[in-house]
């Protein structure tokens, strides 16, 4: 496996970062998780745009234009001959000194790109649907750490995931300080009610997911009414169908929430339509690497 470390392809063993890197010391950094489907890097340019927006929020200069980062990703995928898989792109503030002042990072950002694989949930859950639970840990607030920034601070989500695990659940639904549903720990959430598709607004505390965006585009194409709105647990419990979306998760049906069956307790017909349409898009929308 070859890792792209600051533009150089190096073997896995040599791909190391300094203990004085502020990504390690303070979580001062950002990342993207991107999938490759049949030699197509899905929505690559959109992922890089989101990365640069995260950097902008953190006032971090990535030191290259977006097009160059696209090329670095393509280079890494080609070097690893990755036809289907998962890309992890990380950018940190770079090597500094002790003390959290980012001005100490005078050498510029550190970046690395891993082209490998990922499995989030067991395959059987895609067929029978998953049971998930709401948790006590709240989603980050935009007043503290803006949840739309895909930063290296995922403790909030990790605590939520652990809490779900303690309840025997594979995934958590995260609620914000107002009691509104935000998203899952690494996935956005959608539900169907009387043929209309709903998902929480980004200001509820959701990441602007690429899979979420794709599903909203699919809804438009299939002439399904889709609404971004405030969602509470009531809406989820009384939904006809529910599913999660994410790069790692893809589109996965949810059939039980907090012990309540969603609809009839099996993956819904509308959800299956979305999954079929999503699969088609994964190989057409993006940057080809062959
Ligand atoms: N919300 C959060 C908090 C995320 O981290 C999503 C939603 C879905 O966004 P995309 O753009 O992927 O549709 C994410 C993405 C992992 C992993 O290692 C997590 C994500 C992506 C890839 C891998 O668990 N989260």
PDB file of N, CA, C and O and ligand atoms in Angstrom, residues 31-34 47 50 86 88 118 120 139 147 150 154 157 161 183-188 205-213 245-249, ligand 1:
ATOM      1  N   UNK A  31     -10.827  16.504   7.416  1.00  0.00           N
ATOM      2  CA  UNK A  31     -10.677  15.307   6.580  1.00  0.00           C
ATOM      3  C   UNK A  31     -11.855  15.124   5.634  1.00  0.00           C
ATOM      4  O   UNK A  31     -12.883  15.804   5.751  1.00  0.00           O
ATOM      5  N   UNK A  32     -11.665  14.192   4.707  1.00  0.00           N
ATOM      6  CA  UNK A  32     -12.738  13.748   3.811  1.00  0.00           C
ATOM      7  C   UNK A  32     -12.681  12.225   3.723  1.00  0.00           C
ATOM      8  O   UNK A  32     -11.593  11.626   3.761  1.00  0.00           O
ATOM      9  N   UNK A  33     -13.837  11.610   3.615  1.00  0.00           N
ATOM     10  CA  UNK A  33     -13.951  10.175   3.335  1.00  0.00           C
ATOM     11  C   UNK A  33     -14.640  10.052   1.988  1.00  0.00           C
ATOM     12  O   UNK A  33     -15.753  10.549   1.819  1.00  0.00           O
ATOM     13  N   UNK A  34     -13.953   9.423   1.039  1.00  0.00           N
ATOM     14  CA  UNK A  34     -14.427   9.411  -0.358  1.00  0.00           C
ATOM     15  C   UNK A  34     -14.453   7.964  -0.844  1.00  0.00           C
ATOM     16  O   UNK A  34     -13.571   7.185  -0.483  1.00  0.00           O
ATOM     17  N   UNK A  47     -16.201  16.695  -2.925  1.00  0.00           N
ATOM     18  CA  UNK A  47     -15.512  16.406  -1.661  1.00  0.00           C
ATOM     19  C   UNK A  47     -14.392  17.425  -1.425  1.00  0.00           C
ATOM     20  O   UNK A  47     -14.216  17.916  -0.309  1.00  0.00           O
ATOM     21  N   UNK A  50     -15.759  20.676  -0.362  1.00  0.00           N
ATOM     22  CA  UNK A  50     -16.145  20.669   1.058  1.00  0.00           C
ATOM     23  C   UNK A  50     -14.906  20.757   1.952  1.00  0.00           C
ATOM     24  O   UNK A  50     -14.904  21.454   2.970  1.00  0.00           O
ATOM     25  N   UNK A  86     -12.034   2.960  -0.602  1.00  0.00           N
ATOM     26  CA  UNK A  86     -12.306   4.118   0.239  1.00  0.00           C
ATOM     27  C   UNK A  86     -11.048   4.966   0.375  1.00  0.00           C
ATOM     28  O   UNK A  86      -9.958   4.434   0.577  1.00  0.00           O
ATOM     29  N   UNK A  88      -9.193   8.091   2.365  1.00  0.00           N
ATOM     30  CA  UNK A  88      -9.217   8.961   3.544  1.00  0.00           C
ATOM     31  C   UNK A  88      -8.196  10.058   3.281  1.00  0.00           C
ATOM     32  O   UNK A  88      -7.000   9.781   3.128  1.00  0.00           O
ATOM     33  N   UNK A 118     -13.187   0.137   3.423  1.00  0.00           N
ATOM     34  CA  UNK A 118     -13.910   0.370   4.671  1.00  0.00           C
ATOM     35  C   UNK A 118     -15.212  -0.424   4.652  1.00  0.00           C
ATOM     36  O   UNK A 118     -15.858  -0.556   3.605  1.00  0.00           O
ATOM     37  N   UNK A 120     -18.583  -0.440   7.176  1.00  0.00           N
ATOM     38  CA  UNK A 120     -19.142   0.190   8.372  1.00  0.00           C
ATOM     39  C   UNK A 120     -20.106  -0.754   9.099  1.00  0.00           C
ATOM     40  O   UNK A 120     -20.026  -0.936  10.302  1.00  0.00           O
ATOM     41  N   UNK A 139     -25.338  16.527  19.794  1.00  0.00           N
ATOM     42  CA  UNK A 139     -24.537  16.916  18.634  1.00  0.00           C
ATOM     43  C   UNK A 139     -23.857  18.255  18.935  1.00  0.00           C
ATOM     44  O   UNK A 139     -24.445  19.108  19.614  1.00  0.00           O
ATOM     45  N   UNK A 147     -20.887  21.985  13.260  1.00  0.00           N
ATOM     46  CA  UNK A 147     -20.970  20.586  12.805  1.00  0.00           C
ATOM     47  C   UNK A 147     -20.818  20.399  11.295  1.00  0.00           C
ATOM     48  O   UNK A 147     -20.621  19.285  10.830  1.00  0.00           O
ATOM     49  N   UNK A 150     -15.931  19.311   8.679  1.00  0.00           N
ATOM     50  CA  UNK A 150     -15.529  17.913   8.862  1.00  0.00           C
ATOM     51  C   UNK A 150     -14.135  17.912   9.495  1.00  0.00           C
ATOM     52  O   UNK A 150     -13.117  17.734   8.824  1.00  0.00           O
ATOM     53  N   UNK A 154     -13.820  14.257  16.479  1.00  0.00           N
ATOM     54  CA  UNK A 154     -15.011  13.407  16.349  1.00  0.00           C
ATOM     55  C   UNK A 154     -15.412  12.773  17.677  1.00  0.00           C
ATOM     56  O   UNK A 154     -16.178  11.810  17.714  1.00  0.00           O
ATOM     57  N   UNK A 157     -19.067  12.389  18.320  1.00  0.00           N
ATOM     58  CA  UNK A 157     -19.693  11.282  17.589  1.00  0.00           C
ATOM     59  C   UNK A 157     -19.250   9.928  18.146  1.00  0.00           C
ATOM     60  O   UNK A 157     -20.033   8.981  18.185  1.00  0.00           O
ATOM     61  N   UNK A 161     -21.536   6.966  19.478  1.00  0.00           N
ATOM     62  CA  UNK A 161     -21.442   5.609  18.919  1.00  0.00           C
ATOM     63  C   UNK A 161     -21.255   4.589  20.053  1.00  0.00           C
ATOM     64  O   UNK A 161     -21.877   3.526  20.054  1.00  0.00           O
ATOM     65  N   UNK A 183     -28.441  14.025  13.072  1.00  0.00           N
ATOM     66  CA  UNK A 183     -27.930  13.003  12.147  1.00  0.00           C
ATOM     67  C   UNK A 183     -27.467  11.805  12.962  1.00  0.00           C
ATOM     68  O   UNK A 183     -27.651  11.777  14.178  1.00  0.00           O
ATOM     69  N   UNK A 184     -26.866  10.824  12.292  1.00  0.00           N
ATOM     70  CA  UNK A 184     -26.245   9.702  13.009  1.00  0.00           C
ATOM     71  C   UNK A 184     -24.775  10.072  13.231  1.00  0.00           C
ATOM     72  O   UNK A 184     -24.397  11.223  13.033  1.00  0.00           O
ATOM     73  N   UNK A 185     -23.920   9.124  13.642  1.00  0.00           N
ATOM     74  CA  UNK A 185     -22.541   9.511  13.998  1.00  0.00           C
ATOM     75  C   UNK A 185     -21.632   9.720  12.784  1.00  0.00           C
ATOM     76  O   UNK A 185     -20.649  10.443  12.880  1.00  0.00           O
ATOM     77  N   UNK A 186     -21.970   9.063  11.684  1.00  0.00           N
ATOM     78  CA  UNK A 186     -21.179   9.268  10.467  1.00  0.00           C
ATOM     79  C   UNK A 186     -22.070   9.209   9.252  1.00  0.00           C
ATOM     80  O   UNK A 186     -21.629   8.939   8.133  1.00  0.00           O
ATOM     81  N   UNK A 187     -23.355   9.448   9.461  1.00  0.00           N
ATOM     82  CA  UNK A 187     -24.368   9.327   8.411  1.00  0.00           C
ATOM     83  C   UNK A 187     -25.441  10.388   8.617  1.00  0.00           C
ATOM     84  O   UNK A 187     -25.742  10.755   9.750  1.00  0.00           O
ATOM     85  N   UNK A 188     -26.052  10.804   7.519  1.00  0.00           N
ATOM     86  CA  UNK A 188     -27.251  11.650   7.604  1.00  0.00           C
ATOM     87  C   UNK A 188     -28.478  10.768   7.679  1.00  0.00           C
ATOM     88  O   UNK A 188     -28.429   9.576   7.362  1.00  0.00           O
ATOM     89  N   UNK A 205     -27.685  20.633  12.806  1.00  0.00           N
ATOM     90  CA  UNK A 205     -26.449  20.011  13.286  1.00  0.00           C
ATOM     91  C   UNK A 205     -25.998  18.852  12.413  1.00  0.00           C
ATOM     92  O   UNK A 205     -25.347  17.930  12.891  1.00  0.00           O
ATOM     93  N   UNK A 206     -26.357  18.914  11.121  1.00  0.00           N
ATOM     94  CA  UNK A 206     -25.979  17.831  10.219  1.00  0.00           C
ATOM     95  C   UNK A 206     -24.805  18.262   9.340  1.00  0.00           C
ATOM     96  O   UNK A 206     -24.694  19.427   8.960  1.00  0.00           O
ATOM     97  N   UNK A 207     -23.944  17.321   9.029  1.00  0.00           N
ATOM     98  CA  UNK A 207     -22.904  17.571   8.040  1.00  0.00           C
ATOM     99  C   UNK A 207     -23.583  17.618   6.662  1.00  0.00           C
ATOM    100  O   UNK A 207     -24.538  16.883   6.423  1.00  0.00           O
ATOM    101  N   UNK A 208     -23.086  18.477   5.804  1.00  0.00           N
ATOM    102  CA  UNK A 208     -23.611  18.535   4.428  1.00  0.00           C
ATOM    103  C   UNK A 208     -23.071  17.349   3.651  1.00  0.00           C
ATOM    104  O   UNK A 208     -22.102  17.454   2.907  1.00  0.00           O
ATOM    105  N   UNK A 209     -23.686  16.199   3.849  1.00  0.00           N
ATOM    106  CA  UNK A 209     -23.171  14.940   3.291  1.00  0.00           C
ATOM    107  C   UNK A 209     -23.288  14.889   1.774  1.00  0.00           C
ATOM    108  O   UNK A 209     -24.247  15.391   1.186  1.00  0.00           O
ATOM    109  N   UNK A 210     -22.309  14.240   1.156  1.00  0.00           N
ATOM    110  CA  UNK A 210     -22.335  14.048  -0.299  1.00  0.00           C
ATOM    111  C   UNK A 210     -23.421  13.031  -0.679  1.00  0.00           C
ATOM    112  O   UNK A 210     -24.067  13.157  -1.711  1.00  0.00           O
ATOM    113  N   UNK A 211     -23.598  12.036   0.168  1.00  0.00           N
ATOM    114  CA  UNK A 211     -24.627  11.034  -0.103  1.00  0.00           C
ATOM    115  C   UNK A 211     -25.995  11.678   0.102  1.00  0.00           C
ATOM    116  O   UNK A 211     -26.918  11.441  -0.691  1.00  0.00           O
ATOM    117  N   UNK A 212     -26.100  12.509   1.131  1.00  0.00           N
ATOM    118  CA  UNK A 212     -27.344  13.269   1.380  1.00  0.00           C
ATOM    119  C   UNK A 212     -27.691  14.101   0.140  1.00  0.00           C
ATOM    120  O   UNK A 212     -28.824  14.091  -0.337  1.00  0.00           O
ATOM    121  N   UNK A 213     -26.675  14.823  -0.373  1.00  0.00           N
ATOM    122  CA  UNK A 213     -26.903  15.665  -1.556  1.00  0.00           C
ATOM    123  C   UNK A 213     -27.363  14.817  -2.748  1.00  0.00           C
ATOM    124  O   UNK A 213     -28.273  15.181  -3.482  1.00  0.00           O
ATOM    125  N   UNK A 245     -27.660   7.746   5.294  1.00  0.00           N
ATOM    126  CA  UNK A 245     -26.795   7.909   4.125  1.00  0.00           C
ATOM    127  C   UNK A 245     -25.402   8.366   4.553  1.00  0.00           C
ATOM    128  O   UNK A 245     -25.263   9.179   5.451  1.00  0.00           O
ATOM    129  N   UNK A 246     -24.393   7.848   3.895  1.00  0.00           N
ATOM    130  CA  UNK A 246     -23.023   8.288   4.156  1.00  0.00           C
ATOM    131  C   UNK A 246     -22.076   7.596   3.197  1.00  0.00           C
ATOM    132  O   UNK A 246     -22.413   6.548   2.640  1.00  0.00           O
ATOM    133  N   UNK A 247     -20.911   8.168   3.041  1.00  0.00           N
ATOM    134  CA  UNK A 247     -19.930   7.590   2.125  1.00  0.00           C
ATOM    135  C   UNK A 247     -19.584   6.164   2.536  1.00  0.00           C
ATOM    136  O   UNK A 247     -19.541   5.259   1.711  1.00  0.00           O
ATOM    137  N   UNK A 248     -19.332   5.982   3.826  1.00  0.00           N
ATOM    138  CA  UNK A 248     -18.973   4.645   4.293  1.00  0.00           C
ATOM    139  C   UNK A 248     -20.210   3.749   4.331  1.00  0.00           C
ATOM    140  O   UNK A 248     -20.160   2.589   3.933  1.00  0.00           O
ATOM    141  N   UNK A 249     -21.331   4.294   4.791  1.00  0.00           N
ATOM    142  CA  UNK A 249     -22.565   3.513   4.974  1.00  0.00           C
ATOM    143  C   UNK A 249     -23.325   3.269   3.669  1.00  0.00           C
ATOM    144  O   UNK A 249     -24.108   2.336   3.576  1.00  0.00           O
TER     145      UNK A 249
HETATM  146  N1  LIG B   1     -22.415  13.091   9.115  1.00  0.00           N
HETATM  147  C1  LIG B   1     -21.193  12.955   9.652  1.00  0.00           C
HETATM  148  C2  LIG B   1     -20.925  13.453  11.008  1.00  0.00           C
HETATM  149  C3  LIG B   1     -20.189  12.333   8.908  1.00  0.00           C
HETATM  150  O1  LIG B   1     -18.964  12.197   9.429  1.00  0.00           O
HETATM  151  C4  LIG B   1     -21.766  12.009   7.100  1.00  0.00           C
HETATM  152  C5  LIG B   1     -22.705  12.647   7.875  1.00  0.00           C
HETATM  153  C6  LIG B   1     -22.115  11.578   5.720  1.00  0.00           C
HETATM  154  O2  LIG B   1     -21.495  12.423   4.761  1.00  0.00           O
HETATM  155  P1  LIG B   1     -21.039  11.900   3.335  1.00  0.00           P
HETATM  156  O3  LIG B   1     -20.398  13.067   2.673  1.00  0.00           O
HETATM  157  O4  LIG B   1     -20.044  10.800   3.588  1.00  0.00           O
HETATM  158  O5  LIG B   1     -22.245  11.420   2.633  1.00  0.00           O
HETATM  159  C7  LIG B   1     -20.477  11.834   7.618  1.00  0.00           C
HETATM  160  C8  LIG B   1     -19.434  11.134   6.842  1.00  0.00           C
HETATM  161  C9  LIG B   1     -16.064   6.514   9.044  1.00  0.00           C
HETATM  162  C10 LIG B   1     -16.590   7.400   7.980  1.00  0.00           C
HETATM  163  O6  LIG B   1     -14.864   6.245   9.023  1.00  0.00           O
HETATM  164  C11 LIG B   1     -17.470   8.388   8.290  1.00  0.00           C
HETATM  165  C12 LIG B   1     -17.917   9.236   7.295  1.00  0.00           C
HETATM  166  C13 LIG B   1     -17.532   9.072   6.002  1.00  0.00           C
HETATM  167  C14 LIG B   1     -16.653   8.066   5.695  1.00  0.00           C
HETATM  168  C15 LIG B   1     -16.164   7.207   6.698  1.00  0.00           C
HETATM  169  O7  LIG B   1     -16.845   6.071   9.897  1.00  0.00           O
HETATM  170  N2  LIG B   1     -18.748  10.218   7.677  1.00  0.00           N
END
